[in-house]
Structure formats: structure tokens, C-alpha cells
Short mmCIF file of C-alpha atoms in Angstrom, two decimals:
data_model
loop_
_atom_site.label_atom_id
_atom_site.label_comp_id
_atom_site.label_asym_id
_atom_site.label_seq_id
_atom_site.Cartn_x
_atom_site.Cartn_y
_atom_site.Cartn_z
CA UNK A 1 -42.37 -12.32 -13.44
CA UNK A 2 -39.76 -10.13 -11.29
CA UNK A 3 -37.23 -11.99 -13.45
CA UNK A 4 -37.98 -11.32 -16.65
CA UNK A 5 -38.13 -7.76 -15.94
CA UNK A 6 -35.01 -7.95 -14.73
CA UNK A 7 -34.38 -9.62 -17.82
CA UNK A 8 -35.48 -7.17 -19.97
CA UNK A 9 -33.47 -4.66 -17.94
CA UNK A 10 -30.63 -6.54 -18.13
CA UNK A 11 -31.84 -6.60 -22.91
CA UNK A 12 -32.15 -2.52 -22.83
CA UNK A 13 -28.70 -1.96 -21.04
CA UNK A 14 -27.00 -4.16 -23.65
CA UNK A 15 -23.62 -2.16 -22.71
CA UNK A 16 -23.56 -1.86 -18.93
CA UNK A 17 -19.96 -1.70 -18.14
CA UNK A 18 -21.14 -4.64 -15.68
CA UNK A 19 -21.75 -7.11 -17.86
CA UNK A 20 -18.34 -6.81 -20.99
CA UNK A 21 -15.88 -9.30 -20.76
CA UNK A 22 -13.20 -7.06 -22.31
CA UNK A 23 -11.73 -3.81 -21.99
CA UNK A 24 -8.66 -1.61 -22.52
CA UNK A 25 -8.70 2.21 -20.85
CA UNK A 26 -5.89 4.27 -18.39
CA UNK A 27 -6.26 3.54 -14.77
CA UNK A 28 -5.40 4.43 -11.69
CA UNK A 29 -3.44 1.79 -9.69
CA UNK A 30 -4.60 1.64 -5.82
CA UNK A 31 -3.36 -1.52 -5.01
CA UNK A 32 -1.27 -4.37 -6.01
CA UNK A 33 -1.30 -7.32 -3.63
CA UNK A 34 0.99 -10.27 -4.79
CA UNK A 35 -0.72 -13.21 -5.53
CA UNK A 36 1.64 -16.60 -6.34
CA UNK A 37 5.37 -16.88 -6.73
CA UNK A 38 4.76 -14.01 -9.78
CA UNK A 39 1.62 -12.83 -10.06
CA UNK A 40 -0.19 -9.82 -8.04
CA UNK A 41 -4.23 -9.36 -7.87
CA UNK A 42 -4.15 -5.27 -9.07
CA UNK A 43 -7.14 -3.32 -7.82
CA UNK A 44 -7.57 -0.96 -10.64
CA UNK A 45 -9.88 2.98 -10.16
CA UNK A 46 -10.89 3.68 -13.99
CA UNK A 47 -13.02 6.04 -14.97
CA UNK A 48 -15.44 4.32 -17.52
CA UNK A 49 -15.09 0.63 -15.10
CA UNK A 50 -14.78 2.35 -11.79
CA UNK A 51 -13.00 0.26 -9.16
CA UNK A 52 -11.70 -2.94 -10.89
CA UNK A 53 -9.61 -5.78 -9.73
CA UNK A 54 -7.77 -7.83 -12.26
CA UNK A 55 -5.58 -10.65 -11.70
CA UNK A 56 -1.32 -9.89 -13.32
CA UNK A 57 0.91 -12.31 -14.20
CA UNK A 58 4.36 -11.21 -13.78
CA UNK A 59 3.71 -7.81 -11.67
CA UNK A 60 6.54 -8.69 -9.73
CA UNK A 61 8.99 -8.92 -12.59
CA UNK A 62 11.58 -8.23 -13.89
CA UNK A 63 9.56 -6.27 -16.60
CA UNK A 64 6.79 -5.15 -14.80
CA UNK A 65 8.26 -4.00 -11.61
CA UNK A 66 7.15 -0.94 -10.44
CA UNK A 67 4.40 -0.61 -12.57
CA UNK A 68 1.69 -1.45 -10.18
CA UNK A 69 2.56 0.76 -7.90
CA UNK A 70 -0.39 2.34 -6.06
CA UNK A 71 -1.05 5.92 -7.14
CA UNK A 72 1.08 5.61 -10.89
CA UNK A 73 -1.59 6.19 -14.23
CA UNK A 74 -1.59 2.94 -16.96
CA UNK A 75 -2.79 1.63 -19.96
CA UNK A 76 -4.75 -1.32 -18.12
CA UNK A 77 -6.42 -4.08 -20.82
CA UNK A 78 -8.82 -6.65 -18.72
CA UNK A 79 -10.06 -9.82 -20.45
CA UNK A 80 -11.77 -12.25 -18.82
CA UNK A 81 -13.93 -15.57 -20.60
CA UNK A 82 -17.40 -14.01 -17.98
CA UNK A 83 -18.07 -11.20 -17.20
CA UNK A 84 -17.42 -11.78 -12.81
CA UNK A 85 -14.58 -13.56 -13.36
CA UNK A 86 -11.57 -12.21 -11.77
CA UNK A 87 -9.67 -11.78 -15.28
CA UNK A 88 -6.36 -11.07 -16.20
CA UNK A 89 -4.87 -7.28 -17.05
CA UNK A 90 -2.39 -5.99 -18.87
CA UNK A 91 -0.97 -2.88 -17.40
CA UNK A 92 1.08 0.02 -19.65
CA UNK A 93 2.60 2.50 -17.56
CA UNK A 94 2.13 6.11 -18.56
CA UNK A 95 2.50 8.00 -15.45
CA UNK A 96 4.26 6.52 -12.64
CA UNK A 97 3.29 8.88 -9.89
CA UNK A 98 4.69 7.06 -6.79
CA UNK A 99 8.69 7.13 -8.38
CA UNK A 100 8.09 10.87 -7.90
CA UNK A 101 6.60 11.04 -4.34
CA UNK A 102 9.13 8.28 -2.26
CA UNK A 103 11.03 11.28 -1.16
CA UNK A 104 8.42 13.35 0.05
CA UNK A 105 7.31 11.52 3.13
CA UNK A 106 3.88 13.76 3.51
CA UNK A 107 3.20 14.18 0.20
CA UNK A 108 3.50 9.93 -0.46
CA UNK A 109 1.28 9.56 3.06
CA UNK A 110 -1.18 11.83 0.81
CA UNK A 111 -1.48 9.63 -1.63
CA UNK A 112 -1.04 6.07 0.61
CA UNK A 113 -3.72 6.98 2.02
CA UNK A 114 -5.66 8.29 -0.75
CA UNK A 115 -5.50 5.08 -2.62
CA UNK A 116 -5.96 2.59 0.88
CA UNK A 117 -9.62 4.97 0.85
CA UNK A 118 -10.52 4.48 -2.57
CA UNK A 119 -9.80 0.86 -3.05
CA UNK A 120 -11.55 0.47 0.62
CA UNK A 121 -14.40 2.58 -0.24
CA UNK A 122 -15.42 2.52 -3.48
CA UNK A 123 -18.07 -0.38 -4.12
CA UNK A 124 -16.38 -2.65 -7.07
CA UNK A 125 -17.32 -1.95 -10.96
CA UNK A 126 -19.23 1.23 -10.13
CA UNK A 127 -18.09 3.86 -12.20
CA UNK A 128 -16.89 6.76 -10.70
CA UNK A 129 -15.59 9.14 -13.46
CA UNK A 130 -15.67 12.39 -10.86
CA UNK A 131 -14.42 10.21 -8.82
CA UNK A 132 -11.57 9.48 -11.19
CA UNK A 133 -10.87 13.02 -12.32
CA UNK A 134 -10.11 14.07 -8.42
CA UNK A 135 -8.02 11.58 -8.11
CA UNK A 136 -6.27 12.34 -11.10
CA UNK A 137 -5.77 16.66 -10.23
CA UNK A 138 -5.36 15.24 -7.12
CA UNK A 139 -2.12 13.44 -8.17
CA UNK A 140 -1.25 16.06 -10.21
CA UNK A 141 -1.32 19.05 -7.19
CA UNK A 142 0.67 16.68 -4.98
CA UNK A 143 3.49 16.42 -7.95
CA UNK A 144 2.66 20.39 -8.83
CA UNK A 145 3.16 21.21 -5.38
CA UNK A 146 6.37 20.22 -3.98
CA UNK A 147 6.86 22.41 -0.87
CA UNK A 148 5.65 19.84 2.02
CA UNK A 149 3.21 22.87 3.93
CA UNK A 150 1.89 23.73 -0.21
CA UNK A 151 -1.59 23.92 -1.39
CA UNK A 152 -2.09 19.51 -1.56
CA UNK A 153 -3.77 18.68 1.81
CA UNK A 154 -6.19 20.92 1.73
CA UNK A 155 -6.55 19.35 -2.60
CA UNK A 156 -6.50 16.20 -0.06
CA UNK A 157 -9.44 16.66 2.16
CA UNK A 158 -11.82 18.42 -0.71
CA UNK A 159 -10.99 14.98 -2.59
CA UNK A 160 -12.13 13.33 0.72
CA UNK A 161 -15.21 15.23 1.11
CA UNK A 162 -15.51 14.18 -2.96
CA UNK A 163 -15.34 10.81 -1.80
CA UNK A 164 -18.05 10.95 0.23
CA UNK A 165 -20.68 13.00 -2.11
CA UNK A 166 -19.92 10.02 -4.67
CA UNK A 167 -20.88 7.90 -2.54
CA UNK A 168 -24.23 9.77 -2.02
CA UNK A 169 -22.91 10.77 2.04
CA UNK A 170 -21.87 14.25 0.75
CA UNK A 171 -22.60 17.09 3.63
CA UNK A 172 -24.36 20.19 3.10
CA UNK A 173 -21.92 23.53 4.20
CA UNK A 174 -24.38 26.02 2.66
CA UNK A 175 -26.92 27.66 4.76
CA UNK A 176 -27.56 26.61 8.98
CA UNK A 177 -29.48 23.25 9.64
CA UNK A 178 -30.56 25.47 12.69
CA UNK A 179 -31.57 28.88 10.91
CA UNK A 180 -30.64 28.81 7.55
CA UNK A 181 -28.37 31.52 7.33
CA UNK A 182 -25.31 31.28 4.91
CA UNK A 183 -23.05 33.51 7.03
CA UNK A 184 -20.41 32.91 9.88
CA UNK A 185 -20.98 28.87 9.26
CA UNK A 186 -18.35 27.48 11.96
CA UNK A 187 -19.42 23.78 12.94
CA UNK A 188 -21.46 21.31 11.13
CA UNK A 189 -23.61 18.76 13.02
CA UNK A 190 -21.97 14.95 13.55
CA UNK A 191 -25.41 13.74 13.01
CA UNK A 192 -26.94 15.68 9.73
CA UNK A 193 -24.27 16.43 8.12
CA UNK A 194 -25.03 20.19 7.87
CA UNK A 195 -23.50 23.28 8.55
CA UNK A 196 -24.58 25.02 11.78
CA UNK A 197 -23.80 28.82 12.21
CA UNK A 198 -21.89 29.99 15.23
CA UNK A 199 -25.11 31.70 17.10
CA UNK A 200 -27.25 28.65 16.68
CA UNK A 201 -24.13 26.05 17.39
CA UNK A 202 -23.00 27.98 20.58
CA UNK A 203 -25.15 26.16 23.35
CA UNK A 204 -23.36 22.35 20.90
CA UNK A 205 -20.53 23.69 20.84
CA UNK A 206 -19.05 20.28 22.30
CA UNK A 207 -20.77 18.09 20.28
CA UNK A 208 -20.03 19.87 16.87
CA UNK A 209 -17.57 19.23 14.78
CA UNK A 210 -15.41 22.32 13.79
CA UNK A 211 -15.99 23.72 10.17
CA UNK A 212 -12.60 24.72 7.88
CA UNK A 213 -13.92 27.42 6.63
CA UNK A 214 -11.50 26.84 3.69
CA UNK A 215 -14.15 24.39 2.44
CA UNK A 216 -16.96 26.95 2.05
CA UNK A 217 -14.23 29.42 0.66
CA UNK A 218 -14.26 31.58 3.23
CA UNK A 219 -10.65 31.58 4.88
CA UNK A 220 -7.42 30.28 4.94
CA UNK A 221 -6.30 26.63 4.39
CA UNK A 222 -3.83 26.75 6.64
CA UNK A 223 -2.51 24.37 8.60
CA UNK A 224 -4.96 24.42 11.68
CA UNK A 225 -7.84 24.58 9.27
CA UNK A 226 -6.73 21.94 7.92
CA UNK A 227 -6.12 19.69 10.06
CA UNK A 228 -9.89 20.43 11.21
CA UNK A 229 -11.05 19.29 7.41
CA UNK A 230 -9.20 16.03 8.30
CA UNK A 231 -10.98 15.60 11.29
CA UNK A 232 -14.17 16.35 9.86
CA UNK A 233 -13.82 13.76 6.99
CA UNK A 234 -13.12 11.46 8.93
CA UNK A 235 -15.78 11.44 11.12
CA UNK A 236 -18.34 10.96 8.12
CA UNK A 237 -16.04 8.28 6.13
CA UNK A 238 -15.74 6.22 9.75
CA UNK A 239 -19.78 7.07 10.63
CA UNK A 240 -21.04 6.45 6.81
CA UNK A 241 -18.23 4.36 4.60
CA UNK A 242 -16.54 2.16 6.98
CA UNK A 243 -18.87 0.94 10.03
CA UNK A 244 -20.78 -0.22 7.60
CA UNK A 245 -18.66 -2.96 6.80
CA UNK A 246 -17.19 -3.26 10.35
CA UNK A 247 -13.75 -1.22 9.32
CA UNK A 248 -11.95 0.97 10.72
CA UNK A 249 -10.40 4.06 8.35
CA UNK A 250 -7.46 2.57 7.28
CA UNK A 251 -3.76 3.35 9.25
CA UNK A 252 -2.59 4.80 5.54
CA UNK A 253 -5.41 8.11 6.56
CA UNK A 254 -4.55 8.65 9.98
CA UNK A 255 -0.73 8.17 9.60
CA UNK A 256 -1.04 10.60 7.00
CA UNK A 257 -3.06 12.99 10.02
CA UNK A 258 -0.48 12.37 12.40
CA UNK A 259 2.18 13.28 9.99
CA UNK A 260 0.25 16.61 9.17
CA UNK A 261 -0.94 18.02 13.18
CA UNK A 262 3.31 17.21 14.05
CA UNK A 263 4.32 19.95 11.25
CA UNK A 264 1.88 22.45 12.70
CA UNK B 1 -0.52 -44.00 -8.87
CA UNK B 2 2.92 -44.00 -6.12
CA UNK B 3 2.62 -45.18 -2.83
CA UNK B 4 1.23 -42.21 -0.29
CA UNK B 5 4.32 -41.78 1.53
CA UNK B 6 5.55 -40.71 -2.17
CA UNK B 7 2.52 -39.08 -2.36
CA UNK B 8 2.62 -37.40 0.60
CA UNK B 9 6.13 -36.14 -0.43
CA UNK B 10 5.12 -34.85 -4.10
CA UNK B 11 2.27 -32.98 -2.08
CA UNK B 12 4.94 -31.44 -0.18
CA UNK B 13 7.69 -30.96 -2.62
CA UNK B 14 4.95 -29.24 -4.15
CA UNK B 15 4.43 -26.13 -2.16
CA UNK B 16 7.69 -25.21 -2.10
CA UNK B 17 8.65 -21.80 -4.20
CA UNK B 18 9.24 -22.14 -8.02
CA UNK B 19 7.86 -26.55 -7.40
CA UNK B 20 3.86 -27.51 -9.81
CA UNK B 21 3.34 -30.82 -9.38
CA UNK B 22 5.38 -31.75 -12.38
CA UNK B 23 8.30 -30.90 -11.16
CA UNK B 24 7.82 -31.85 -8.15
CA UNK B 25 7.60 -35.10 -9.51
CA UNK B 26 10.32 -35.19 -11.20
CA UNK B 27 12.36 -33.77 -8.04
CA UNK B 28 10.36 -36.94 -6.06
CA UNK B 29 11.71 -39.21 -8.79
CA UNK B 30 15.32 -37.67 -9.03
CA UNK B 31 15.00 -37.99 -4.74
CA UNK B 32 13.98 -41.23 -4.46
CA UNK B 33 16.95 -42.36 -7.46
CA UNK B 34 19.93 -41.10 -5.74
CA UNK B 35 18.71 -43.04 -2.05
CA UNK B 36 21.73 -42.70 -0.24
CA UNK B 37 23.74 -39.10 -1.65
CA UNK B 38 20.87 -37.03 -1.93
CA UNK B 39 17.92 -38.67 -0.35
CA UNK B 40 18.44 -39.82 2.93
CA UNK B 41 21.53 -36.76 4.07
CA UNK B 42 18.90 -34.06 2.69
CA UNK B 43 16.31 -35.79 5.22
CA UNK B 44 18.71 -35.39 8.02
CA UNK B 45 19.65 -32.22 7.10
CA UNK B 46 16.27 -30.91 7.27
CA UNK B 47 15.54 -32.73 10.34
CA UNK B 48 18.21 -31.39 12.24
CA UNK B 49 17.21 -27.75 10.99
CA UNK B 50 14.17 -28.04 12.06
CA UNK B 51 15.09 -28.57 15.36
CA UNK B 52 17.68 -25.70 15.68
CA UNK B 53 16.11 -22.93 13.39
CA UNK B 54 15.49 -20.20 15.17
CA UNK B 55 15.03 -16.56 15.08
CA UNK B 56 17.34 -14.25 16.54
CA UNK B 57 15.78 -11.79 19.53
CA UNK B 58 17.73 -9.29 19.16
CA UNK B 59 17.81 -8.24 15.07
CA UNK B 60 15.45 -10.97 13.34
CA UNK B 61 17.44 -12.79 11.33
CA UNK B 62 16.92 -16.61 11.65
CA UNK B 63 20.03 -19.15 12.88
CA UNK B 64 21.42 -21.92 14.14
CA UNK B 65 21.52 -19.80 17.59
CA UNK B 66 20.26 -16.53 19.38
CA UNK B 67 21.65 -14.06 19.11
CA UNK B 68 22.46 -14.53 15.98
CA UNK B 69 25.98 -15.02 14.25
CA UNK B 70 26.21 -11.37 12.33
CA UNK B 71 25.15 -10.23 16.06
CA UNK B 72 27.46 -11.58 17.49
CA UNK B 73 30.13 -11.42 15.38
CA UNK B 74 33.46 -8.90 17.12
CA UNK B 75 34.11 -7.44 14.09
CA UNK B 76 30.53 -6.19 13.03
CA UNK B 77 30.04 -2.46 13.78
CA UNK B 78 27.43 -2.64 16.20
CA UNK B 79 27.06 1.25 16.17
CA UNK B 80 25.51 0.88 13.03
CA UNK B 81 22.18 -1.00 12.42
CA UNK B 82 20.74 -1.96 8.64
CA UNK B 83 16.97 -1.66 8.84
CA UNK B 84 15.88 -4.42 5.95
CA UNK B 85 12.38 -5.64 5.13
CA UNK B 86 13.52 -9.16 5.05
CA UNK B 87 15.70 -12.09 5.41
CA UNK B 88 16.53 -12.08 2.29
CA UNK B 89 17.42 -8.88 1.90
CA UNK B 90 19.70 -10.00 5.16
CA UNK B 91 21.57 -12.65 2.83
CA UNK B 92 21.72 -10.11 -0.27
CA UNK B 93 23.47 -7.49 1.93
CA UNK B 94 26.11 -9.79 2.65
CA UNK B 95 25.96 -11.41 -0.43
CA UNK B 96 27.79 -7.85 -1.66
CA UNK B 97 29.72 -7.75 1.18
CA UNK B 98 29.18 -3.87 1.04
CA UNK B 99 28.60 -3.66 4.63
CA UNK B 100 30.19 -4.58 8.09
CA UNK B 101 27.34 -3.58 10.48
CA UNK B 102 24.41 -5.21 11.92
CA UNK B 103 21.11 -5.54 10.78
CA UNK B 104 16.95 -4.86 11.95
CA UNK B 105 14.73 -7.32 10.00
CA UNK B 106 11.33 -5.91 9.54
CA UNK B 107 9.56 -9.55 8.20
CA UNK B 108 7.77 -6.97 5.92
CA UNK B 109 6.05 -3.58 5.85
CA UNK B 110 3.75 -1.38 7.06
CA UNK B 111 0.41 -2.49 5.82
CA UNK B 112 -2.88 -2.40 7.90
CA UNK B 113 -4.64 -5.02 4.90
CA UNK B 114 -2.25 -8.09 6.51
CA UNK B 115 -2.23 -6.58 9.77
CA UNK B 116 0.92 -5.38 10.13
CA UNK B 117 1.36 -2.81 12.72
CA UNK B 118 4.73 -0.89 13.62
CA UNK B 119 4.63 -4.31 16.50
CA UNK B 120 4.74 -6.78 13.93
CA UNK B 121 7.05 -5.15 12.79
CA UNK B 122 9.50 -5.33 15.76
CA UNK B 123 9.81 -1.02 15.15
CA UNK B 124 9.75 -0.72 19.05
CA UNK B 125 12.13 -2.90 19.49
CA UNK B 126 14.34 -1.56 16.74
CA UNK B 127 14.02 3.03 18.28
CA UNK B 128 15.19 0.94 21.78
CA UNK B 129 17.75 -0.40 20.16
CA UNK B 130 18.39 2.45 18.63
CA UNK B 131 18.81 4.52 21.13
CA UNK B 132 21.32 2.49 23.30
CA UNK B 133 23.75 1.52 20.05
CA UNK B 134 23.07 3.10 17.31
CA UNK B 135 24.60 5.39 16.39
CA UNK B 136 23.81 5.28 12.37
CA UNK B 137 20.42 3.63 10.95
CA UNK B 138 20.58 2.54 7.83
CA UNK B 139 16.72 2.10 5.86
CA UNK B 140 17.52 -0.09 3.25
CA UNK B 141 13.23 -1.05 2.29
CA UNK B 142 12.40 -1.63 -0.85
CA UNK B 143 11.43 1.46 -3.12
CA UNK B 144 7.56 0.69 -3.35
CA UNK B 145 5.21 2.59 -1.94
CA UNK B 146 5.03 0.26 0.92
CA UNK B 147 9.22 0.18 1.31
CA UNK B 148 9.02 3.99 1.62
CA UNK B 149 5.88 4.96 3.78
CA UNK B 150 7.52 2.73 6.27
CA UNK B 151 10.86 3.99 5.80
CA UNK B 152 10.06 7.60 6.46
CA UNK B 153 6.96 6.30 9.22
CA UNK B 154 10.57 4.62 10.96
CA UNK B 155 12.27 8.10 10.23
CA UNK B 156 10.71 10.61 12.36
CA UNK B 157 10.43 8.30 15.13
CA UNK B 158 14.05 7.62 14.67
CA UNK B 159 14.32 11.55 14.58
CA UNK B 160 12.48 11.24 17.48
CA UNK B 161 15.42 9.33 19.02
CA UNK B 162 18.27 11.59 18.35
CA UNK B 163 19.75 9.23 15.99
CA UNK B 164 21.41 9.77 12.39
CA UNK B 165 19.45 7.97 9.48
CA UNK B 166 20.31 7.97 6.67
CA UNK B 167 19.17 5.14 3.38
CA UNK B 168 20.31 3.66 0.75
CA UNK B 169 20.92 4.89 -2.79
CA UNK B 170 17.97 4.40 -5.64
CA UNK B 171 18.33 4.45 -8.99
CA UNK B 172 20.06 3.09 -12.09
CA UNK B 173 21.69 -0.22 -11.37
CA UNK B 174 25.40 -1.49 -12.61
CA UNK B 175 25.72 -2.39 -16.36
CA UNK B 176 22.06 -0.47 -16.71
CA UNK B 177 21.81 1.28 -20.51
CA UNK B 178 19.76 4.74 -19.20
CA UNK B 179 17.43 3.90 -22.62
CA UNK B 180 16.02 0.29 -20.40
CA UNK B 181 15.49 2.33 -17.92
CA UNK B 182 11.64 2.63 -16.31
CA UNK B 183 10.73 6.28 -16.21
CA UNK B 184 10.21 6.22 -12.08
CA UNK B 185 13.82 4.98 -11.59
CA UNK B 186 15.51 7.03 -14.07
CA UNK B 187 13.15 10.22 -12.59
CA UNK B 188 14.56 8.84 -8.67
CA UNK B 189 18.39 8.64 -10.13
CA UNK B 190 17.70 11.98 -11.29
CA UNK B 191 16.36 13.19 -7.98
CA UNK B 192 19.25 11.60 -6.49
CA UNK B 193 22.13 12.91 -8.25
CA UNK B 194 25.24 13.98 -6.60
CA UNK B 195 28.16 16.11 -7.55
CA UNK B 196 31.06 15.37 -8.82
#
């Protein structure tokens, strides 16, 4: 009965992205791992197909050098004999984000961190179109605002909050978890992931996480607020996303934090 | 089909870069046909290399002595350290003849997935070496996100050690035509433009 039901469901959604054996579309390169002498297993983030891997032949050859770099926007074409195979990828560069950020240590660290987190945190072949758009927007902010202390670190914190929301672990920052008030929210409860007001949180302030004002549109995104934001999102990423798979937040993320904290 | 010893030889040759089973078979056959001129000297050379090869404790180069010939060459500028990812990169620099300083071979780039952190890349050794004897450190890591992330990480550490850090240029290769260059290379070249 159960298997029949599944089969019925399967037929009911003939265009399920997981059952496709071929697709073409824009994608962001998240990572590329060398496979053999010239090939690489490339991880992409696509709007329709989510995080998707494929084998790219000649990835390290002269013609494709620099295409499969994290952060690059590419036109991808994937093909496999069966839908659950790794499949073959062909990539055409559309915009080489990484090349433009290589001389900027902090922004490059931001790009590397976002790609590493997306690669490790997102389930494979599950569409997250909002996160795809948010990632494009984040990279665009990084490129368009070259000042190292400009607005991109705040955009990065918002991107991580968005990632948590996409994965079903969004933070509730609208009202106080204890009193229901909407004003003076300055803490986040590490247990409930909800905002806590200054008055309600006072007795437990050592155990609460600071809530930076810019995340609720009530304060500037200065260096301290960005650092608080990074601490906040790191805590929930580790607890909800990486602890579940027995992993630590990627080293690239901690390097970004160290660089931004050093600037304070 | 062939004797087990020959099959074993073919299997080992298959594991060399660029060789598949068919090429390995051809190589093995060629070696066996030219036993006196090729097979025996090659076997002796491999045995000898396996016996004497060692990693330089100072720079990470692979040589037959420790410290290596580069580190002990009195004509080299010991105050200049070039950081490369791999021994192949060191050989490429040496081939160019453009550099007469010493090296530090990282053995890769910072990568959590490959389990390579600062310790694995011998970065603490590099920092203490730079503090003691370096006047300038030249970063020659690859122009990739991983290579440049590693370069920036080293720069931060060396800035604290008050050492001058420079980096090799990225951009248009000699003989390269702009029309055939990718956008990323052109972008890097434009950013690294200098006054003439």
C-alpha cells in the first residue's frame, strides 16, 4: 500500500526536480574538488534545483581554468543517465565574482564563508530559490561596495539569518518571548531562538545572546553590531545545522569573524 | 595473461599521473624490450631516489639532503622568502630563473574539507622563520579563492611580525591576446595596472 502510494505520488509530480536527468540554468559555484587529473566534482547552487553536484571534465585545463571558482556565476548544463547519478556538468562563465574580490581580504573571506556554509548546510537537490537570490544579492553588495567597512558585513549577517530561515530554523525577532512587547528588544534566547526585551532579559543577560539593532531595523550596522550578529548566527548555525551532522561551522566562517573582529 | 610480476608492474604504472591501463601496458612492454638501457637503470634510479629523498625541514622542498640545496646555497638571498603551494611551483619558479631567494613550500592551501589548517601548511614555522631572518616575503600562491585566502591569512600574520610582504602580479600572460582572455584575468590585470 505504502509503495503504491509513493508511486502514485511520484506519477502525480512528473516534473519533480529530483527526477530530471538533464537541466540547463544559471548557477553559483560553491566548491570544486579535484577528481583525477583534470576533472573536478563541482557543487553548484541553482534557483530551481538547489545545491547540485556534477562532474566537470577538464575543469583544471587551460580552457576552463578559473570557471569553477567559488562565487562565480555560470551557465550550467547537467546531464546524467539516471537522475540519481552524479552526472556531467558543463559550465560557461557568466560573471567571475571571485576574480573581482581576490585583492580584498575581508570580502574574499565573506565570499568563501558564504560558499562554504551553503555547501555544507544545504541539502542536495532541494530548491531554495529565495536563498539563491539572496546569495546573488550578497555577492552584488560585496562587489558594488568596495569599502571594507561598508554595508556588506551587515548584508552577510542577514544572509545567514535567511539561510537559517530557509532551513526551517528562522529566528523570531518580532516580539519578546517572555512579555510579548515589541520594544527594547536587545537579546535573543539561545533556547527558543526568540527575541527578549531588556527588562525581561536582565536577570538572565549572561546566558542570552545580544541582538544587534540593525536586524530589527532599530539600530546602526556598526562594527560591534556586525560582530554581535555574527556571534548570533554562528550559534544557531552550529546548534541547528552543523551539530546535527557532527560537524563544526566551516573554518572559512571563523576566519571571516576573526578578520572583522580585528578591524574593530 | 602476463606473469604476476609484469601485471604488478603494469598496475603500479597505472597509478602514475597521465597513465591509464593501456598506456601503462605500452610502457611496461617498452621497458621490458629495453631492459639493459632502460629497465635496469630506471629500477636502480628509483631505488636510490627512494633511499635518499627527504623533505627539507626548513622550507618543505623535496631534495636528497636536509636542509635542501636551495636553503644551503650561499649565493641565494636568505632574507627573501617566496611562498609557494607545492614543490612543482618551486620548480616552476626555478625554471624561470627570475628569483634568487629562498622558499617556503606550504603543501596546499587552507581547506577545512581537505583537513588543511595553518599547522598542516607549516605556517607557524614560516612566521618564526620570517621573524628571524626575512627582509621580504613574496606570496606566490595561485590566483584562486583558496590560494588568495591563504595568502591573505599569511599576510595578516606577517603584518603582526612586521615583515614586508609582497605578492606576484596577476594578469595578462606573456604572449596573451586580450581578445582571448577571460573576464576574471582582465579584471585582475586592470586592477593591477601601474604607471609607466
